[in-house]
Coordinates of C-alpha atoms in Angstrom, one line a residue:
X29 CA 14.1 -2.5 214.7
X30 CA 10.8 -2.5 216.5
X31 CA 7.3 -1.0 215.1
X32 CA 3.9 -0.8 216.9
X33 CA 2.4 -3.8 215.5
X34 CA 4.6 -5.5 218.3
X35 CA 2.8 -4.1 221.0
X36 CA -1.2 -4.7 219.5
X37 CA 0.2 -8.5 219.3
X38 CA 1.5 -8.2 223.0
X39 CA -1.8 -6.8 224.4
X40 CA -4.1 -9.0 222.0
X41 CA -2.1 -12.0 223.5
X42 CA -2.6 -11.0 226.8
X43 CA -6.1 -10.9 226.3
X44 CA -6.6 -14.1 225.4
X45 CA -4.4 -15.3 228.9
X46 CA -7.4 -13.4 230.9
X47 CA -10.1 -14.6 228.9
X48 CA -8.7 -18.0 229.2
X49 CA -8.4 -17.8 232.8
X50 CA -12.1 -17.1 233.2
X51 CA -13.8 -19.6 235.1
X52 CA -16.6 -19.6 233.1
X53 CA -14.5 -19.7 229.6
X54 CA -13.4 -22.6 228.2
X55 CA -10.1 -21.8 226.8
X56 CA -10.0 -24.6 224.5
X57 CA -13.0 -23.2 222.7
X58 CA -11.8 -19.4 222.0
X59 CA -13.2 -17.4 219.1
X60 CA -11.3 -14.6 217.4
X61 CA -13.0 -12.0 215.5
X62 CA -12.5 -8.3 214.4
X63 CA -13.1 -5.4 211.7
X64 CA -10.2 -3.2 210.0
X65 CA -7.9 -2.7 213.0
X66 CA -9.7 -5.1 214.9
X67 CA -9.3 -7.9 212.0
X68 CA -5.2 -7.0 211.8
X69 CA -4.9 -7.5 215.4
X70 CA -7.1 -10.9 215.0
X71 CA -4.6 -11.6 211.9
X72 CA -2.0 -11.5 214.0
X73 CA -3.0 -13.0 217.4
X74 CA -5.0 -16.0 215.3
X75 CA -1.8 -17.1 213.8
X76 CA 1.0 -16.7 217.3
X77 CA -1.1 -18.0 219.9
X78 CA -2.6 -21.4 219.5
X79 CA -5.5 -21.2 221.8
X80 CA -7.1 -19.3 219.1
X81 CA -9.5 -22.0 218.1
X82 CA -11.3 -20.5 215.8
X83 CA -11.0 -17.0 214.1
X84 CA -12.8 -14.4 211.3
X85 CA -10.4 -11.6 210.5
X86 CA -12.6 -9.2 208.9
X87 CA -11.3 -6.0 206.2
X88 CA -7.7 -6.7 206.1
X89 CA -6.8 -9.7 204.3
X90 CA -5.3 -8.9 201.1
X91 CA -2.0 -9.7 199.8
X92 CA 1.0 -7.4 199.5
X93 CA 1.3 -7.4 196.3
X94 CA -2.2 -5.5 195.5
X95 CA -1.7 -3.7 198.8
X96 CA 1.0 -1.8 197.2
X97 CA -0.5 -1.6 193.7
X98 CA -3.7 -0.2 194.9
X99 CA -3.5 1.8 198.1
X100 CA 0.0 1.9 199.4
X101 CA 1.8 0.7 202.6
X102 CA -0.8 0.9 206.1
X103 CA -0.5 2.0 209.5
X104 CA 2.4 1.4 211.2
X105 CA 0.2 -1.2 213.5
X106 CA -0.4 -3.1 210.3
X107 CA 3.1 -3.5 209.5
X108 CA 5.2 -6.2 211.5
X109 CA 8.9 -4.4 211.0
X110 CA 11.0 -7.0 208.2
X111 CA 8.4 -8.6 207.1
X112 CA 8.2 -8.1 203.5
X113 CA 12.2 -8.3 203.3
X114 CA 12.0 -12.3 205.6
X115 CA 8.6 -12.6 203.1
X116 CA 5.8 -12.6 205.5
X117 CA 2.5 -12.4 203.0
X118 CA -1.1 -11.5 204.5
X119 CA -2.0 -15.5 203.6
X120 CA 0.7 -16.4 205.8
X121 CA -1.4 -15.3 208.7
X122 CA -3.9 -18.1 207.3
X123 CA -1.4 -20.5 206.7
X124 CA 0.5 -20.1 209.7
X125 CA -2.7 -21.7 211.8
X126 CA -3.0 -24.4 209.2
X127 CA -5.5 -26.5 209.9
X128 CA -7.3 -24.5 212.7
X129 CA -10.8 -23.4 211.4
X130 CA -10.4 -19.7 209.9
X131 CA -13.2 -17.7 208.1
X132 CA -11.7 -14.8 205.8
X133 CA -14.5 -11.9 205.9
X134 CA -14.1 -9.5 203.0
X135 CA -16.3 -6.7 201.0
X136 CA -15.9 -6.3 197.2
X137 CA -15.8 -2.6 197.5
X138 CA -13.1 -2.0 200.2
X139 CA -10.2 -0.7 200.1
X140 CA -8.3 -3.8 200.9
X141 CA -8.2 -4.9 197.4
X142 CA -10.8 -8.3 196.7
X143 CA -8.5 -9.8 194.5
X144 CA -5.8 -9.8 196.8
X145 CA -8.0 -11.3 199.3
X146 CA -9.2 -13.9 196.9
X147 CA -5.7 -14.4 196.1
X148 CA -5.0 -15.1 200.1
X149 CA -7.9 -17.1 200.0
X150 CA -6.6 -19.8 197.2
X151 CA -3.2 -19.6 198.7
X152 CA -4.6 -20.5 202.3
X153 CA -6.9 -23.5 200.9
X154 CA -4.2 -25.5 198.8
X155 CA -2.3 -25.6 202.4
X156 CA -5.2 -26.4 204.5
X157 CA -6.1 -29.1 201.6
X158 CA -2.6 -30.7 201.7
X159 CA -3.1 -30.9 205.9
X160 CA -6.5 -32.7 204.4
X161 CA -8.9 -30.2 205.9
X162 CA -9.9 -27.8 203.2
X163 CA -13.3 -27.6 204.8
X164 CA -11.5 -25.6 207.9
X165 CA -10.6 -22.5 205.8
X166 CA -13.2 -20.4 203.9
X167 CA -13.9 -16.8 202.4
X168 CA -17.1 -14.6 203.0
X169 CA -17.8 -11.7 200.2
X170 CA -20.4 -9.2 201.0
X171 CA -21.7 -6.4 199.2
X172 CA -20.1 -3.1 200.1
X173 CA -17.4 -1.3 201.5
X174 CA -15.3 -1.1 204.6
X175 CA -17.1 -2.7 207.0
X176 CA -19.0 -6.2 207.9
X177 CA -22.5 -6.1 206.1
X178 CA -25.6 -7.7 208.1
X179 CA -24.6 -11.2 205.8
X180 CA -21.3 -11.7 206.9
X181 CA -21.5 -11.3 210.5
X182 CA -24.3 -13.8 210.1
X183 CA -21.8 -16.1 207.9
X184 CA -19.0 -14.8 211.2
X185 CA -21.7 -16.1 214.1
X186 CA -22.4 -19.3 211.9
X187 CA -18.4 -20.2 211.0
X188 CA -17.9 -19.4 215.1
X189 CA -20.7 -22.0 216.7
X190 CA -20.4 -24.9 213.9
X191 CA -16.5 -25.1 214.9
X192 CA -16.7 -23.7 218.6
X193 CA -20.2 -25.2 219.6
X194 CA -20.6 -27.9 217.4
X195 CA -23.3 -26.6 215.6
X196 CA -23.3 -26.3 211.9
X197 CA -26.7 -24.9 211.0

């Protein structure tokens, strides 16, 4: 009854306690951020802990659906045991921060399918837009393949200081 995805959410968590207990952090403006494994993990930690201000998961967004229709089930860290049977969707990661700001960072040749992220994408915005902050939830699409191209870390660092610093240039 227990899977491995349990324990990345555990130590991702934890990280954010030290970071937030930094003196020279302020927790209230914490950015999440991460590639492949790295965007599962910020996936999952972006929608539990609430100090996540701000997050960019980055090559895992997809939905289900075209996760099994193109490539098959993942890693056992990528998998969160039940939760296709109690209908936990990759968009519910999005959702489940609703209205926090959250930048979805995707390639249009990766292996997590682009339609299933675009999919995500529209899924996540009609919720943020019925909270009345449809502005808060966005999608990046870079050239290429697994990975985060030179553009969208620069849309990443961009998404990260206009909602953590207050500077939307």
């Amino acid at each position: 009854g227990t899977g491995t995805a349990r324990y990345r959410i555990w130590d991702g968590i934890r990280a954010v306690d030290y970071l937030a207990s930094r003196p020279e952090i302020d927790p209230k403006r914490i950015g999440f951020t991460g590639c492949s494994g790295g965007g599962t993990l910020t996936s999952y930690v972006m929608a539990l802990d609430e100090r996540v201000a701000c997050a960019a998961p980055a090559c895992y967004i997809t939905t289900f659906g075209r996760l099994i229709e193109t490539i098959g089930p993942q890693d056992a860290e990528q998998n969160i045991f039940g939760q296709i049977a109690f209908g936990l969707d990759h968009p519910d990661y999005v959702i489940l921060r609703a209205p926090r700001p959250t930048l979805i960072s995707a390639t249009t040749s990766d292996f997590f399918d682009i339609q299933g992220t675009w999919d995500a994408y529209r899924q996540s915005k009609r919720i943020y837009a019925r909270y009345g902050f449809p502005e808060r939830v966005d999608l990046v699409e870079g050239e290429g393949g697994h990975g985060v191209p030179p553009s969208n870390l620069m849309a990443i660092a961009r998404w990260m200081r206009r909602w953590l610093l207050g500077r939307d240039e």
